XYZ file of C-alpha atoms in Angstrom:
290
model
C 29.042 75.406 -31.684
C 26.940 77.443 -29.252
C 23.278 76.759 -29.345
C 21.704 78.741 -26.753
C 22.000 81.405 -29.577
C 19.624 79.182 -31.435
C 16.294 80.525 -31.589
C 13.503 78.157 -29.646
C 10.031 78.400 -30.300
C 8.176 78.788 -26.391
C 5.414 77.675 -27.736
C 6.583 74.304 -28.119
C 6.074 71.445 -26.414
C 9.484 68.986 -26.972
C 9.578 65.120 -27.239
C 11.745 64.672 -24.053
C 8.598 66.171 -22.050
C 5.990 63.766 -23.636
C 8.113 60.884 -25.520
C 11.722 60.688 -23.543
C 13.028 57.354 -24.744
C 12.909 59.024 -28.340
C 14.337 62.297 -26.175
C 17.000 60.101 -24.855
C 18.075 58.097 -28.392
C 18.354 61.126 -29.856
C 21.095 62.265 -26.921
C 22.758 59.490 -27.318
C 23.225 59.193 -31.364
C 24.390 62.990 -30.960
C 26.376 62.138 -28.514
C 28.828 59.657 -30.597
C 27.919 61.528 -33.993
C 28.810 65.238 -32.699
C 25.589 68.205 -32.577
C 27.342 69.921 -35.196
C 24.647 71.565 -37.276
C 26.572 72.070 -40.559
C 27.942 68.088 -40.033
C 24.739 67.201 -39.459
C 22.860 68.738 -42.983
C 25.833 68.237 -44.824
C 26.861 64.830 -43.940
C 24.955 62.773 -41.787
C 21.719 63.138 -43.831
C 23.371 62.438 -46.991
C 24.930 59.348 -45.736
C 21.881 57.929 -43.752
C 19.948 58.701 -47.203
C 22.497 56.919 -48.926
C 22.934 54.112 -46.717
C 19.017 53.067 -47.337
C 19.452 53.598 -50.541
C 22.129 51.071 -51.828
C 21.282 48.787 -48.844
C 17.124 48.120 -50.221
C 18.230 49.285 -53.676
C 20.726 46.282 -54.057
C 18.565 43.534 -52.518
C 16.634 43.982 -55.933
C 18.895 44.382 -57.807
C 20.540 41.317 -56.851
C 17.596 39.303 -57.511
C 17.585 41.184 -61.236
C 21.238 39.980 -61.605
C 20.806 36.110 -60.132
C 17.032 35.674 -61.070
C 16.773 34.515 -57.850
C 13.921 33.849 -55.638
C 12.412 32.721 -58.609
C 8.745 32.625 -57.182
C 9.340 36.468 -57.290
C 9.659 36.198 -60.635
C 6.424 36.417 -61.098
C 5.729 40.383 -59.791
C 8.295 41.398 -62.100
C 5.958 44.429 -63.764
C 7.555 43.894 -67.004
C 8.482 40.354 -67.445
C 11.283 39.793 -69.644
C 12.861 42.721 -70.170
C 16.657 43.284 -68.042
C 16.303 39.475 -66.924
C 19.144 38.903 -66.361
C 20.397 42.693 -65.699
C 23.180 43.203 -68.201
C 26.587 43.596 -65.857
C 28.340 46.336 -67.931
C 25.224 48.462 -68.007
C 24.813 48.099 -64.127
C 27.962 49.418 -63.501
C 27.604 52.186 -65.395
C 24.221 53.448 -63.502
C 26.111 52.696 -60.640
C 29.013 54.823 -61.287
C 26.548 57.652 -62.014
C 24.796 56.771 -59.113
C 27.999 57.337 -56.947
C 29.004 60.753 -58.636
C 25.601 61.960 -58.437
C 25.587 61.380 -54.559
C 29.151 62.622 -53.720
C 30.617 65.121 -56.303
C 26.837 66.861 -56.758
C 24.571 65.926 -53.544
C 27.457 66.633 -50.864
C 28.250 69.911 -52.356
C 24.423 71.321 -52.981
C 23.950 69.902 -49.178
C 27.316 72.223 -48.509
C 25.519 75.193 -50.384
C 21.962 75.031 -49.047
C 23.297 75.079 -45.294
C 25.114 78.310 -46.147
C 21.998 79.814 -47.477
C 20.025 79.218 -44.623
C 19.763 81.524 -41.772
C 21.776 79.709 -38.782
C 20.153 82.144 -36.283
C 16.576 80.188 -37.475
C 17.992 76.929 -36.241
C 16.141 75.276 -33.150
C 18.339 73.777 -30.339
C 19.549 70.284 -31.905
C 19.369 68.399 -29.054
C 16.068 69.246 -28.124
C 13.405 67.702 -30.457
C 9.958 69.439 -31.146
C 6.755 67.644 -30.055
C 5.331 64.923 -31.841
C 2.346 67.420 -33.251
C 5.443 69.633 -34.829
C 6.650 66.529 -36.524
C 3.727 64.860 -37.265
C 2.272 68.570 -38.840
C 5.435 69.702 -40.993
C 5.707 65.563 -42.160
C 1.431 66.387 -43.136
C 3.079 69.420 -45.233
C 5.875 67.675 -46.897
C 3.446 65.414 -48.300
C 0.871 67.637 -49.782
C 3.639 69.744 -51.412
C 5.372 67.089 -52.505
C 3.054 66.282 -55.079
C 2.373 69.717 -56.897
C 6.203 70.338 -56.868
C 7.364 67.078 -58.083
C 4.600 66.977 -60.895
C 5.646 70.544 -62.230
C 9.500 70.209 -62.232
C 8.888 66.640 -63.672
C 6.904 68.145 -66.812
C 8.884 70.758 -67.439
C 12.612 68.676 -67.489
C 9.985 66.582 -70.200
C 10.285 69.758 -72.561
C 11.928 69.599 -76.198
C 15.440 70.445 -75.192
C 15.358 70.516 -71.765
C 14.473 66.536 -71.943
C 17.048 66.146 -74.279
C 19.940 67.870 -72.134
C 18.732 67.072 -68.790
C 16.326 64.356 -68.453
C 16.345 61.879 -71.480
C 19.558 60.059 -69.363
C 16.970 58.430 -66.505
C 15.024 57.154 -69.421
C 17.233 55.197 -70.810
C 15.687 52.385 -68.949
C 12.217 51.850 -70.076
C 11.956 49.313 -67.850
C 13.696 50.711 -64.343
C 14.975 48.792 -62.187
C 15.626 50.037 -58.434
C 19.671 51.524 -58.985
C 18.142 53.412 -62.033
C 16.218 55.453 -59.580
C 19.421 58.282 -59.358
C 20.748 57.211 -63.052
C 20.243 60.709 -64.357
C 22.297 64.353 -65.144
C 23.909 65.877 -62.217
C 21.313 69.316 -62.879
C 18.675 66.648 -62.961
C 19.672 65.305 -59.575
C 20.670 68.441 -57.766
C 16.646 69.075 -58.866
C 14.646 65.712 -58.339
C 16.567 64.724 -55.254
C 17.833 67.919 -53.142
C 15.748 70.697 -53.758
C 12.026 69.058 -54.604
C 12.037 67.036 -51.545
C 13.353 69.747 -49.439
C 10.975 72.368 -50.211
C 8.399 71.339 -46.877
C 11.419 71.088 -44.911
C 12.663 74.363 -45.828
C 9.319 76.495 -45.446
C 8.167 74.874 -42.287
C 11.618 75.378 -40.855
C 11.838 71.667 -39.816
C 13.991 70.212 -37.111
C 16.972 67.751 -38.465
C 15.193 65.146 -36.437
C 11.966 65.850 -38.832
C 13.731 66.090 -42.142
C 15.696 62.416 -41.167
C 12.289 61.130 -41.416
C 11.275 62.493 -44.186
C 13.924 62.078 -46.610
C 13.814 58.213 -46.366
C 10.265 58.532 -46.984
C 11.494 60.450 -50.899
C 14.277 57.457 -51.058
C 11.951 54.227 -50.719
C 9.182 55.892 -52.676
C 11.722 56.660 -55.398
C 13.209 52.970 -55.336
C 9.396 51.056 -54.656
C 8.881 53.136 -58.022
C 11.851 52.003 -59.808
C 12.152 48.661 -58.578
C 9.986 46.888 -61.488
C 8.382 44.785 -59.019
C 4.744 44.901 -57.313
C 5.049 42.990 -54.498
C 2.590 42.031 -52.457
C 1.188 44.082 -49.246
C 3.593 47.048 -50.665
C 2.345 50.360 -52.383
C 2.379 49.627 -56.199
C 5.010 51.301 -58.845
C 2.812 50.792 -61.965
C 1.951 54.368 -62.368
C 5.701 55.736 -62.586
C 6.977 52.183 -63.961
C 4.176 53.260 -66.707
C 5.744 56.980 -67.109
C 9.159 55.031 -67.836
C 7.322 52.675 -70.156
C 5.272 55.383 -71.879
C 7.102 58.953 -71.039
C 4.189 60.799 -71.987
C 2.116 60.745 -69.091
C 1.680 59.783 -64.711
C 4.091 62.719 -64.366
C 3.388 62.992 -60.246
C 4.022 61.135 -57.304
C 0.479 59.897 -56.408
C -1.668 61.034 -59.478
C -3.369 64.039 -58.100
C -1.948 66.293 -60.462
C -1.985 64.196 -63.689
C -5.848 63.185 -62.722
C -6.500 68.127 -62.752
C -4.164 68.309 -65.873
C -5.480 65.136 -67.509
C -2.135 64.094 -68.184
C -3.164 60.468 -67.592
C -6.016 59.488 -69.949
C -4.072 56.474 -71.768
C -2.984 55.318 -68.379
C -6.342 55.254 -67.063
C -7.232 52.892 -69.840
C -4.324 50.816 -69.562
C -3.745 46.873 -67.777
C -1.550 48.795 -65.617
C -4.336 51.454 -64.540
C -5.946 48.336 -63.284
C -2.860 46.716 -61.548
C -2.174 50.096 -59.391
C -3.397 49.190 -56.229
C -1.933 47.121 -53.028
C -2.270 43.256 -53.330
C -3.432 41.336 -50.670
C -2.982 38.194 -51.744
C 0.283 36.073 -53.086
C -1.032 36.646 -56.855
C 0.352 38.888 -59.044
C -0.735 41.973 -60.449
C -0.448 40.126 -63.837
C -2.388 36.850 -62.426
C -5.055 39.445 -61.065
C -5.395 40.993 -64.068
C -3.589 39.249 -67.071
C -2.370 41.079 -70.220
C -5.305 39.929 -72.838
């Protein structure tokens, strides 16, 4: 494909001016992986997505499955329950898992890169400035929250829950696989279009939406994993929504905190366990359940 069609914002100053070892990595991934736009958006995000995905996903999951460490027992956030994961159930979420990601994800990727304008496209090989990066990432995050929480209470309407979303809580007690256990509309939703909705409106470079997607895949499996580890963000406030599924409908309780959709969960042991730990105790030695 031709790029100097590509439109290039002058006003830009690019990483190989002020950071060219990231300038030159970049070069040289393209350079065995192709500069193909539409291979690019379609495929190699997908699969890079994917790859961090199963790779972190399964490393909990195989301790749910062999109990083992067992001194991480103890940060499971609800003891007792899938311990040990039940085998024929696992392989069920996985399967969905697996069609969810190929037969729906490839394909909406496929769409959405039609939609765009092409024209719009910066240069590939030339990555904006760290400011550009760091300023649409900023973005991402703030909308994330408001856009997430919204979609997330309305797929937790009457019929709509039933149809679409009811299938991700079948697991009251998640576990990190169960993250993309859900409906193909539900995933097409939750895990294409919510998280790209910064990416699209700032326009972001390929280099900037590689970044920011993994940030959407460990946040989803850190809140699915049914463990609060130490010195890692806590999932009590969504592993509550699975527990509860009547309130913490965002991402980092903004939104539930203005629509006072968490007032139980404010009250709750796990209200109390929702913050980083510092030490080797658990959540549950911090603050125990009576």
């Amino acid at each position: 494909m031709d790029f100097e069609g590509f439109c290039e914002d002058e006003n830009r100053t690019t990483l190989s001016e002020d950071y060219h070892p990231i300038q030159d990595g970049w070069n040289s991934l393209l350079d065995v992986i192709g500069d193909d736009p539409q291979f690019l958006y379609v495929w190699a995000l997908p699969l890079w997505n994917y790859a961090l995905y199963w790779s972190i996903g399964s490393l909990f999951v195989l301790m749910d499955v062999t109990g083992k460490p067992a001194f991480l027992r103890k940060y499971k956030t609800q003891p007792g329950r899938n311990e040990p994961l039940p085998t024929k159930a696992l392989s069920s979420v996985v399967f969905s898992v697996l069609f969810n990601q190929f037969c729906m994800g490839i394909p909406a990727a496929f769409i959405g890169f039609r939609l765009i304008d092409t024209s719009s496209l910066e240069n590939i090989r030339i990555l904006p400035s760290g400011f550009v990066v760091l300023r649409d990432l900023i973005v991402c995050i703030i909308l994330i929250e408001p856009v997430f929480y919204y979609a997330h209470r309305i797929v937790h309407l009457g019929p709509i829950y039933r149809h679409i979303h009811k299938r991700h809580h079948e697991w009251t007690a998640p576990f990190a696989l169960e993250a993309l256990h859900c409906t193909p509309p539900e995933y097409v939703l939750f895990n294409v279009i919510v998280p790209s909705v910064g990416i699209v409106l700032m326009k972001s470079h390929v280099f900037t939406a590689a970044l920011w997607y993994p940030v959407m895949v460990m946040n989803t499996l850190r809140d699915h994993c049914g463990y609060h580890l130490p010195f890692f963000f806590s999932p009590e406030f969504h592993d509550y929504h699975h527990a509860k599924f009547t309130e913490c409908y965002g991402i980092y309780g903004i939104m539930d905190w203005l629509h006072a959709t968490d007032r139980k969960y404010r009250k709750s042991k796990q209200h109390q366990r929702h913050h980083v730990l510092w030490t080797t105790k658990s959540a549950r030695e911090l603050v125990p359940d009576k």
